[in-house]
PDB file of C-alpha atoms in Angstrom:
ATOM      1  CA  MET A  38       0.000   0.000   0.000  1.00 50.00           C
ATOM      2  CA  PRO A  39       1.407   3.434  -0.920  1.00 51.00           C
ATOM      3  CA  LEU A  40       2.504   5.536   2.046  1.00 42.00           C
ATOM      4  CA  ARG A  41       0.130   8.343   1.041  1.00 44.00           C
ATOM      5  CA  SER A  42      -2.888   5.999   1.034  1.00 42.00           C
ATOM      6  CA  PHE A  43      -1.879   4.512   4.378  1.00 37.00           C
ATOM      7  CA  SER A  44      -1.502   7.995   5.859  1.00 41.00           C
ATOM      8  CA  MET A  45      -4.922   8.977   4.523  1.00 38.00           C
ATOM      9  CA  ILE A  46      -6.516   5.900   6.166  1.00 34.00           C
ATOM     10  CA  LEU A  47      -4.893   6.826   9.483  1.00 34.00           C
ATOM     11  CA  LEU A  48      -6.116  10.411   9.134  1.00 34.00           C
ATOM     12  CA  LEU A  49      -9.682   9.327   8.354  1.00 33.00           C
ATOM     13  CA  GLY A  50      -9.580   6.917  11.273  1.00 41.00           C
ATOM     14  CA  SER A  51      -8.446   9.704  13.589  1.00 36.00           C
ATOM     15  CA  ILE A  52     -11.198  12.015  12.347  1.00 32.00           C
ATOM     16  CA  PHE A  53     -13.809   9.272  12.813  1.00 35.00           C
ATOM     17  CA  SER A  54     -12.579   8.551  16.340  1.00 38.00           C
ATOM     18  CA  LEU A  55     -12.652  12.253  17.203  1.00 37.00           C
ATOM     19  CA  ALA A  56     -16.151  12.665  15.774  1.00 41.00           C
ATOM     20  CA  TYR A  57     -17.387   9.667  17.746  1.00 41.00           C
ATOM     21  CA  ALA A  58     -15.798  10.946  20.940  1.00 44.00           C
ATOM     22  CA  GLN A  59     -17.506  14.312  20.456  1.00 55.00           C
ATOM     23  CA  SER A  60     -20.895  12.756  19.772  1.00 61.00           C
ATOM     24  CA  ALA A  61     -20.916  10.079  22.499  1.00 81.00           C
ATOM     25  CA  ALA A  62     -23.462  11.148  25.105  1.00 85.00           C
ATOM     26  CA  ARG A  63     -22.036  11.066  28.610  1.00 84.00           C
ATOM     27  CA  LEU A  64     -23.530  11.430  32.072  1.00 90.00           C
ATOM     28  CA  PRO A  65     -22.459  14.746  33.719  1.00 91.00           C
ATOM     29  CA  LEU A  66     -21.642  15.823  37.284  1.00 92.00           C
ATOM     30  CA  GLY A  67     -19.551  12.713  37.877  1.00 91.00           C
ATOM     31  CA  ALA A  68     -22.701  10.613  38.239  1.00 94.00           C
ATOM     32  CA  GLU A  69     -22.936   6.976  37.189  1.00 95.00           C
ATOM     33  CA  TRP A  70     -25.929   4.955  36.122  1.00 96.00           C
ATOM     34  CA  GLN A  71     -27.409   2.578  38.713  1.00 95.00           C
ATOM     35  CA  SER A  72     -26.047   4.694  41.592  1.00 96.00           C
ATOM     36  CA  THR A  73     -28.017   4.599  44.843  1.00 96.00           C
ATOM     37  CA  LEU A  74     -29.541   7.671  46.501  1.00 96.00           C
ATOM     38  CA  ALA A  75     -26.667   7.795  49.010  1.00 95.00           C
ATOM     39  CA  GLN A  76     -24.092   7.751  46.201  1.00 96.00           C
ATOM     40  CA  VAL A  77     -25.899  10.489  44.284  1.00 96.00           C
ATOM     41  CA  GLU A  78     -26.044  12.693  47.389  1.00 95.00           C
ATOM     42  CA  GLN A  79     -22.230  12.501  47.631  1.00 94.00           C
ATOM     43  CA  LEU A  80     -21.550  13.817  44.109  1.00 95.00           C
ATOM     44  CA  PRO A  81     -18.876  16.530  44.480  1.00 91.00           C
ATOM     45  CA  GLY A  82     -20.327  18.809  41.788  1.00 89.00           C
ATOM     46  CA  LEU A  83     -23.530  19.536  43.703  1.00 94.00           C
ATOM     47  CA  GLU A  84     -23.784  22.764  45.689  1.00 94.00           C
ATOM     48  CA  ARG A  85     -23.523  22.419  49.457  1.00 93.00           C
ATOM     49  CA  ALA A  86     -24.208  24.539  52.513  1.00 90.00           C
ATOM     50  CA  ALA A  87     -21.659  25.280  55.235  1.00 89.00           C
ATOM     51  CA  ASP A  88     -22.571  22.066  57.057  1.00 90.00           C
ATOM     52  CA  GLU A  89     -21.901  20.070  53.837  1.00 90.00           C
ATOM     53  CA  SER A  90     -25.598  19.324  53.344  1.00 91.00           C
ATOM     54  CA  LEU A  91     -27.013  19.715  49.839  1.00 94.00           C
ATOM     55  CA  LYS A  92     -28.364  23.176  49.072  1.00 89.00           C
ATOM     56  CA  ALA A  93     -32.045  23.570  48.238  1.00 84.00           C
ATOM     57  CA  ALA A  94     -32.406  19.793  48.263  1.00 89.00           C
ATOM     58  CA  ALA A  95     -35.616  17.815  48.488  1.00 94.00           C
ATOM     59  CA  THR A  96     -36.339  14.104  48.300  1.00 95.00           C
ATOM     60  CA  ILE A  97     -39.632  12.573  47.211  1.00 96.00           C
ATOM     61  CA  ARG A  98     -40.211   8.861  47.739  1.00 94.00           C
ATOM     62  CA  SER A  99     -43.080   7.331  45.804  1.00 89.00           C
ATOM     63  CA  GLY A 100     -43.533   3.609  45.357  1.00 88.00           C
ATOM     64  CA  PRO A 101     -40.614   2.122  43.411  1.00 91.00           C
ATOM     65  CA  GLU A 102     -39.064   5.522  42.657  1.00 94.00           C
ATOM     66  CA  ILE A 103     -37.061   8.159  44.533  1.00 96.00           C
ATOM     67  CA  VAL A 104     -36.682  11.694  43.137  1.00 97.00           C
ATOM     68  CA  LEU A 105     -33.897  13.911  44.471  1.00 97.00           C
ATOM     69  CA  TYR A 106     -33.786  17.649  43.755  1.00 96.00           C
ATOM     70  CA  ALA A 107     -30.482  19.467  44.281  1.00 95.00           C
ATOM     71  CA  THR A 108     -28.606  22.435  42.747  1.00 93.00           C
ATOM     72  CA  TRP A 109     -25.636  22.711  40.406  1.00 92.00           C
ATOM     73  CA  GLN A 110     -24.348  26.107  39.261  1.00 87.00           C
ATOM     74  CA  THR A 111     -27.532  27.530  40.863  1.00 88.00           C
ATOM     75  CA  ARG A 112     -29.665  25.384  38.550  1.00 91.00           C
ATOM     76  CA  THR A 113     -32.064  22.759  39.845  1.00 94.00           C
ATOM     77  CA  VAL A 114     -30.946  19.222  39.046  1.00 96.00           C
ATOM     78  CA  THR A 115     -33.381  16.308  39.206  1.00 97.00           C
ATOM     79  CA  PHE A 116     -32.182  12.763  39.841  1.00 97.00           C
ATOM     80  CA  ARG A 117     -34.634   9.918  39.240  1.00 97.00           C
ATOM     81  CA  ILE A 118     -33.715   6.714  41.041  1.00 97.00           C
ATOM     82  CA  ASP A 119     -35.475   3.378  40.650  1.00 95.00           C
ATOM     83  CA  ARG A 120     -35.273   1.391  43.882  1.00 92.00           C
ATOM     84  CA  SER A 121     -34.241  -1.770  42.010  1.00 91.00           C
ATOM     85  CA  LEU A 122     -32.367  -0.280  39.041  1.00 92.00           C
ATOM     86  CA  GLY A 123     -30.720   2.753  40.664  1.00 96.00           C
ATOM     87  CA  LEU A 124     -30.144   6.124  38.991  1.00 97.00           C
ATOM     88  CA  TYR A 125     -31.787   6.123  35.559  1.00 97.00           C
ATOM     89  CA  ALA A 126     -32.353   9.803  34.653  1.00 97.00           C
ATOM     90  CA  LEU A 127     -30.792  13.171  35.397  1.00 97.00           C
ATOM     91  CA  GLY A 128     -32.390  16.484  34.396  1.00 97.00           C
ATOM     92  CA  ILE A 129     -30.843  19.961  34.474  1.00 96.00           C
ATOM     93  CA  GLU A 130     -32.977  23.096  34.440  1.00 94.00           C
ATOM     94  CA  LEU A 131     -31.722  25.676  31.941  1.00 92.00           C
ATOM     95  CA  ILE A 132     -32.577  28.822  33.927  1.00 89.00           C
ATOM     96  CA  PRO A 133     -31.105  29.207  37.443  1.00 87.00           C
ATOM     97  CA  GLU A 134     -33.739  29.026  40.167  1.00 78.00           C
ATOM     98  CA  ALA A 135     -32.928  32.488  41.559  1.00 75.00           C
ATOM     99  CA  VAL A 136     -33.234  34.093  38.141  1.00 78.00           C
ATOM    100  CA  GLN A 137     -36.655  32.539  37.561  1.00 74.00           C
ATOM    101  CA  HIS A 138     -38.067  34.568  40.466  1.00 69.00           C
ATOM    102  CA  ALA A 139     -36.232  37.805  39.668  1.00 66.00           C
ATOM    103  CA  LEU A 140     -38.012  40.777  38.132  1.00 53.00           C
ATOM    104  CA  GLU A 141     -35.598  40.863  35.204  1.00 55.00           C
ATOM    105  CA  THR A 142     -37.000  37.589  33.879  1.00 53.00           C
ATOM    106  CA  ASP A 143     -40.233  39.311  32.840  1.00 70.00           C
ATOM    107  CA  ASP A 144     -38.574  39.548  29.421  1.00 80.00           C
ATOM    108  CA  THR A 145     -38.827  35.869  28.471  1.00 82.00           C
ATOM    109  CA  GLU A 146     -36.988  36.295  25.179  1.00 86.00           C
ATOM    110  CA  LEU A 147     -34.041  37.954  26.934  1.00 87.00           C
ATOM    111  CA  SER A 148     -33.886  35.308  29.665  1.00 85.00           C
ATOM    112  CA  ASP A 149     -33.979  32.595  27.007  1.00 88.00           C
ATOM    113  CA  LEU A 150     -31.003  34.135  25.201  1.00 91.00           C
ATOM    114  CA  GLU A 151     -29.081  34.714  28.427  1.00 90.00           C
ATOM    115  CA  TYR A 152     -29.621  31.363  30.123  1.00 90.00           C
ATOM    116  CA  ARG A 153     -31.351  28.648  28.095  1.00 91.00           C
ATOM    117  CA  ALA A 154     -29.728  29.165  24.712  1.00 93.00           C
ATOM    118  CA  PRO A 155     -26.108  28.913  25.995  1.00 93.00           C
ATOM    119  CA  VAL A 156     -26.829  25.517  27.583  1.00 92.00           C
ATOM    120  CA  ARG A 157     -28.522  24.215  24.463  1.00 93.00           C
ATOM    121  CA  LEU A 158     -25.668  25.448  22.277  1.00 93.00           C
ATOM    122  CA  ALA A 159     -23.078  23.958  24.661  1.00 93.00           C
ATOM    123  CA  VAL A 160     -24.648  20.512  24.165  1.00 93.00           C
ATOM    124  CA  VAL A 161     -24.629  20.968  20.381  1.00 92.00           C
ATOM    125  CA  ASN A 162     -21.008  22.149  20.414  1.00 92.00           C
ATOM    126  CA  LYS A 163     -19.969  19.164  22.520  1.00 92.00           C
ATOM    127  CA  TYR A 164     -22.005  16.374  20.928  1.00 92.00           C
ATOM    128  CA  GLY A 165     -22.533  17.618  17.377  1.00 91.00           C
ATOM    129  CA  ARG A 166     -25.625  17.173  15.265  1.00 90.00           C
ATOM    130  CA  PRO A 167     -28.555  15.512  17.091  1.00 92.00           C
ATOM    131  CA  GLN A 168     -29.793  12.153  15.863  1.00 91.00           C
ATOM    132  CA  GLY A 169     -33.530  12.715  16.089  1.00 92.00           C
ATOM    133  CA  LEU A 170     -36.608  14.262  17.676  1.00 93.00           C
ATOM    134  CA  THR A 171     -39.014  12.962  20.300  1.00 95.00           C
ATOM    135  CA  THR A 172     -42.107  14.353  21.982  1.00 93.00           C
ATOM    136  CA  GLN A 173     -40.931  13.550  25.540  1.00 94.00           C
ATOM    137  CA  TRP A 174     -37.511  13.429  27.170  1.00 95.00           C
ATOM    138  CA  ASP A 175     -38.107   9.753  28.007  1.00 94.00           C
ATOM    139  CA  GLY A 176     -40.097   8.996  24.874  1.00 92.00           C
ATOM    140  CA  LEU A 177     -39.403   5.663  23.193  1.00 91.00           C
ATOM    141  CA  ASP A 178     -40.346   6.816  19.702  1.00 91.00           C
ATOM    142  CA  ILE A 179     -37.696   8.931  17.992  1.00 92.00           C
ATOM    143  CA  ARG A 180     -38.165  10.563  14.600  1.00 92.00           C
ATOM    144  CA  PRO A 181     -35.103  11.088  12.389  1.00 90.00           C
ATOM    145  CA  LEU A 182     -34.041  14.723  12.155  1.00 84.00           C
ATOM    146  CA  PRO A 183     -34.469  15.949   8.556  1.00 79.00           C
ATOM    147  CA  ASP A 184     -31.214  17.124   6.996  1.00 75.00           C
ATOM    148  CA  SER A 185     -32.944  20.188   5.600  1.00 73.00           C
ATOM    149  CA  GLY A 186     -34.380  21.082   8.999  1.00 69.00           C
ATOM    150  CA  TRP A 187     -31.173  21.174  10.994  1.00 81.00           C
ATOM    151  CA  LYS A 188     -29.104  24.269  11.625  1.00 82.00           C
ATOM    152  CA  GLN A 189     -26.918  24.818  14.650  1.00 81.00           C
ATOM    153  CA  SER A 190     -28.410  28.285  15.046  1.00 83.00           C
ATOM    154  CA  THR A 191     -31.916  26.844  15.546  1.00 86.00           C
ATOM    155  CA  VAL A 192     -31.071  25.786  19.100  1.00 89.00           C
ATOM    156  CA  ILE A 193     -30.424  29.442  19.959  1.00 90.00           C
ATOM    157  CA  ASP A 194     -33.864  30.672  18.901  1.00 89.00           C
ATOM    158  CA  TRP A 195     -35.342  27.185  19.494  1.00 90.00           C
ATOM    159  CA  SER A 196     -37.324  26.177  16.443  1.00 86.00           C
ATOM    160  CA  TYR A 197     -38.612  22.822  17.705  1.00 88.00           C
ATOM    161  CA  ALA A 198     -41.747  23.841  19.621  1.00 84.00           C
ATOM    162  CA  LEU A 199     -42.503  21.104  22.194  1.00 87.00           C
ATOM    163  CA  SER A 200     -40.105  18.544  20.704  1.00 92.00           C
ATOM    164  CA  TRP A 201     -36.819  17.355  22.193  1.00 95.00           C
ATOM    165  CA  LEU A 202     -33.547  17.008  20.284  1.00 94.00           C
ATOM    166  CA  VAL A 203     -31.937  13.625  20.940  1.00 95.00           C
ATOM    167  CA  TRP A 204     -28.340  12.367  21.076  1.00 95.00           C
ATOM    168  CA  LYS A 205     -27.611   8.687  21.724  1.00 92.00           C
ATOM    169  CA  SER A 206     -24.631   6.574  22.724  1.00 92.00           C
ATOM    170  CA  GLN A 207     -24.337   3.042  24.036  1.00 92.00           C
ATOM    171  CA  ASP A 208     -25.149   3.873  27.661  1.00 94.00           C
ATOM    172  CA  THR A 209     -26.727   7.326  27.610  1.00 96.00           C
ATOM    173  CA  ARG A 210     -29.305   9.338  25.747  1.00 96.00           C
ATOM    174  CA  ILE A 211     -29.493  13.134  25.917  1.00 97.00           C
ATOM    175  CA  ALA A 212     -32.738  14.996  25.293  1.00 96.00           C
ATOM    176  CA  VAL A 213     -32.531  18.783  25.008  1.00 96.00           C
ATOM    177  CA  GLY A 214     -35.681  20.858  25.136  1.00 93.00           C
ATOM    178  CA  GLU A 215     -36.729  24.449  25.541  1.00 90.00           C
ATOM    179  CA  GLN A 216     -36.549  24.371  29.346  1.00 90.00           C
ATOM    180  CA  GLU A 217     -34.373  21.406  30.368  1.00 94.00           C
ATOM    181  CA  VAL A 218     -31.749  18.903  29.317  1.00 96.00           C
ATOM    182  CA  TRP A 219     -32.215  15.280  30.354  1.00 97.00           C
ATOM    183  CA  TYR A 220     -29.690  12.431  30.456  1.00 97.00           C
ATOM    184  CA  VAL A 221     -31.382   9.029  30.368  1.00 97.00           C
ATOM    185  CA  SER A 222     -30.036   5.511  30.903  1.00 96.00           C
ATOM    186  CA  GLN A 223     -30.283   3.371  27.772  1.00 95.00           C
ATOM    187  CA  ALA A 224     -30.664   0.304  30.009  1.00 94.00           C
ATOM    188  CA  TRP A 225     -33.754   1.838  31.613  1.00 95.00           C
ATOM    189  CA  LEU A 226     -35.156   2.828  28.226  1.00 95.00           C
ATOM    190  CA  GLU A 227     -34.653  -0.745  27.008  1.00 94.00           C
ATOM    191  CA  GLN A 228     -36.463  -2.009  30.083  1.00 92.00           C
ATOM    192  CA  ARG A 229     -39.366   0.300  29.223  1.00 89.00           C
ATOM    193  CA  ARG A 230     -39.347  -0.940  25.622  1.00 91.00           C
ATOM    194  CA  GLN A 231     -39.563  -4.533  26.780  1.00 90.00           C
ATOM    195  CA  ALA A 232     -42.375  -3.673  29.195  1.00 74.00           C
ATOM    196  CA  ARG A 233     -44.269  -1.859  26.439  1.00 67.00           C
ATOM    197  CA  THR A 234     -43.768  -4.791  24.056  1.00 76.00           C
ATOM    198  CA  PHE A 235     -45.103  -7.165  26.703  1.00 56.00           C
ATOM    199  CA  LEU A 236     -48.151  -4.955  27.285  1.00 63.00           C
ATOM    200  CA  GLU A 237     -48.797  -4.702  23.546  1.00 62.00           C
ATOM    201  CA  GLN A 238     -48.522  -8.477  23.151  1.00 62.00           C
ATOM    202  CA  HIS A 239     -50.800  -8.958  26.154  1.00 54.00           C
ATOM    203  CA  ALA A 240     -53.301  -6.500  24.671  1.00 57.00           C
ATOM    204  CA  VAL A 241     -53.282  -8.418  21.377  1.00 57.00           C
ATOM    205  CA  ALA A 242     -53.796 -11.714  23.239  1.00 52.00           C
ATOM    206  CA  VAL A 243     -56.688 -10.230  25.237  1.00 63.00           C
ATOM    207  CA  GLN A 244     -58.169  -8.820  22.039  1.00 71.00           C
ATOM    208  CA  ASP A 245     -57.970 -12.255  20.403  1.00 63.00           C
ATOM    209  CA  ILE A 246     -59.694 -13.827  23.405  1.00 68.00           C
ATOM    210  CA  ASP A 247     -62.410 -11.163  23.264  1.00 77.00           C
ATOM    211  CA  LEU A 248     -62.940 -11.842  19.568  1.00 70.00           C
ATOM    212  CA  VAL A 249     -63.365 -15.553  20.281  1.00 75.00           C
ATOM    213  CA  ARG A 250     -65.808 -14.801  23.100  1.00 79.00           C
ATOM    214  CA  GLN A 251     -67.766 -12.411  20.900  1.00 83.00           C
ATOM    215  CA  ALA A 252     -67.935 -15.021  18.117  1.00 79.00           C
ATOM    216  CA  GLU A 253     -69.145 -17.689  20.565  1.00 80.00           C
ATOM    217  CA  ARG A 254     -71.762 -15.314  21.993  1.00 84.00           C
ATOM    218  CA  GLN A 255     -72.979 -14.407  18.500  1.00 83.00           C
ATOM    219  CA  GLN A 256     -73.260 -18.093  17.708  1.00 83.00           C
ATOM    220  CA  ARG A 257     -75.411 -18.645  20.822  1.00 85.00           C
ATOM    221  CA  LEU A 258     -77.565 -15.641  19.875  1.00 81.00           C
ATOM    222  CA  ASP A 259     -78.077 -17.026  16.372  1.00 83.00           C
ATOM    223  CA  HIS A 260     -79.040 -20.461  17.743  1.00 86.00           C
ATOM    224  CA  ALA A 261     -81.455 -18.893  20.220  1.00 80.00           C
ATOM    225  CA  ARG A 262     -83.029 -16.796  17.462  1.00 86.00           C
ATOM    226  CA  ALA A 263     -83.366 -19.820  15.171  1.00 86.00           C
ATOM    227  CA  ALA A 264     -85.001 -21.853  17.955  1.00 83.00           C
ATOM    228  CA  ILE A 265     -87.723 -19.265  18.688  1.00 82.00           C
ATOM    229  CA  PRO A 266     -90.405 -20.731  16.338  1.00 84.00           C
ATOM    230  CA  THR A 267     -89.963 -24.243  17.759  1.00 84.00           C
ATOM    231  CA  ARG A 268     -90.144 -23.016  21.361  1.00 82.00           C
ATOM    232  CA  ALA A 269     -93.157 -20.856  20.538  1.00 79.00           C
ATOM    233  CA  ALA A 270     -94.956 -23.862  19.068  1.00 81.00           C
ATOM    234  CA  GLU A 271     -94.219 -25.851  22.233  1.00 77.00           C
ATOM    235  CA  LEU A 272     -95.705 -23.077  24.386  1.00 74.00           C
ATOM    236  CA  GLU A 273     -98.854 -22.510  22.327  1.00 76.00           C
ATOM    237  CA  PRO A 274    -100.941 -25.283  24.095  1.00 81.00           C
ATOM    238  CA  PHE A 275    -100.330 -23.703  27.493  1.00 77.00           C
ATOM    239  CA  LEU A 276    -101.322 -20.176  26.503  1.00 76.00           C
TER     240      LEU A 276
END
């Protein structure tokens, strides 16, 4: 192989590796999937008070799930923890909590440009072109992003209405919306897919059973209708 061709292959390989590294979605704040509540509470990137407790933190326990609210760079961060699976989703609010309640935020367009747009653009700069659109941050159905509809500048003025831009890697999916950015465990999403498939299959099975029952009932109705003249004749002497 000529040296020039070999060098070109190495160069293309390096570019591909770099592009992949830039587009691989990663979990921020030093968090790891499947972490317990106690492990999440110890993340060093979260803001803490003088006594080392988490600032503006709240914990909601509901059935199989625990939701922890904390702050990072004055923004509210939401951790969703499944009691059996561990940490499966992490959401970051785009506008700092203090700013949301300030008088200056009456100008929604200005606050969007000052706070939301930089976060959205930072994700695009880091991970490149998104891979699709979905209607919910944890939605299982993802639509391909049209080539003609994608411009990096559209995340600044946000041209996607209620949709979420999606980036995917082996372990993590990122969903960026108008108000938040969510990091979601692919393992948890796969678990949801399997559960939905099971429910759909169960629904089909139940529907099939209902169809059989309806057919059997219709058959009994037809037999009863056909037997009416005979039964009427049998009753005539007594009436």
